[in-house]
Amino acid sequence: MELNEEHAVFIANEIGAAVIDLIAQGMDVNRTNIAGILEGKRKIVGNTLYKGVLRDAAALVREK
């Protein structure tokens, strides 16, 4: 997956926010939970571009 720098920054911010959410909720920080937070957020946002960032972030987290 090729990313431009700005897109990469948005993805990093979303992954970081998901990690903070998991810690605040007392949940385990792992790939599955991070992707779950990102996918859940993607379902509730309305902005199409933002949905794309969240989709890409979840896909990146799932990659090995």
Coordinates of C-alpha atoms in Angstrom, one line a residue:
M1 CA 0.0 0.0 0.0
E2 CA 1.6 3.3 -1.1
L3 CA 0.8 6.3 0.9
N4 CA 1.6 10.0 0.5
E5 CA 2.9 11.8 3.5
E6 CA -0.3 13.6 4.4
H7 CA -2.4 10.5 4.2
A8 CA 0.2 8.6 6.3
V9 CA -0.1 11.3 9.0
F10 CA -3.9 11.0 9.1
I11 CA -3.6 7.2 9.4
A12 CA -1.0 7.4 12.1
N13 CA -3.2 9.8 14.1
E14 CA -6.2 7.5 13.8
I15 CA -4.3 4.5 14.9
G16 CA -2.9 6.4 17.8
A17 CA -6.4 7.6 18.8
A18 CA -7.6 4.0 18.7
V19 CA -4.8 2.9 21.0
I20 CA -5.7 5.7 23.4
D21 CA -9.4 4.7 23.3
L22 CA -8.5 1.1 24.1
I23 CA -6.2 2.1 27.0
A24 CA -8.9 4.4 28.4
Q25 CA -11.5 1.6 28.2
G26 CA -9.1 -0.9 29.9
M27 CA -9.1 -3.2 26.9
D28 CA -6.1 -5.1 25.4
V29 CA -4.2 -3.2 22.8
N30 CA -3.8 -5.6 19.9
R31 CA -4.3 -5.6 16.1
T32 CA -7.8 -7.0 16.3
N33 CA -9.1 -4.4 18.8
I34 CA -7.4 -1.5 17.0
A35 CA -9.0 -2.5 13.7
G36 CA -12.3 -2.9 15.5
I37 CA -12.2 0.6 16.9
L38 CA -11.3 2.0 13.4
E39 CA -14.0 0.0 11.6
G40 CA -16.6 1.1 14.2
K41 CA -15.6 4.7 13.8
R42 CA -15.8 4.3 10.0
K43 CA -19.4 3.2 10.2
I44 CA -20.5 6.3 12.1
V45 CA -18.7 9.1 10.3
G46 CA -20.3 10.7 7.3
N47 CA -17.4 12.2 5.4
T48 CA -16.3 9.9 2.6
L49 CA -12.7 10.9 2.6
Y50 CA -12.5 10.3 6.4
K51 CA -14.1 6.9 5.9
G52 CA -11.3 6.1 3.4
V53 CA -8.6 7.1 5.9
L54 CA -10.2 4.9 8.5
R55 CA -10.5 2.0 6.1
D56 CA -6.8 2.3 5.1
A57 CA -5.8 2.6 8.7
A58 CA -7.7 -0.6 9.6
A59 CA -6.2 -2.4 6.6
L60 CA -2.7 -1.3 7.6
V61 CA -3.2 -2.6 11.2
R62 CA -4.4 -6.0 9.8
E63 CA -1.3 -6.4 7.6
K64 CA 1.5 -8.6 8.9

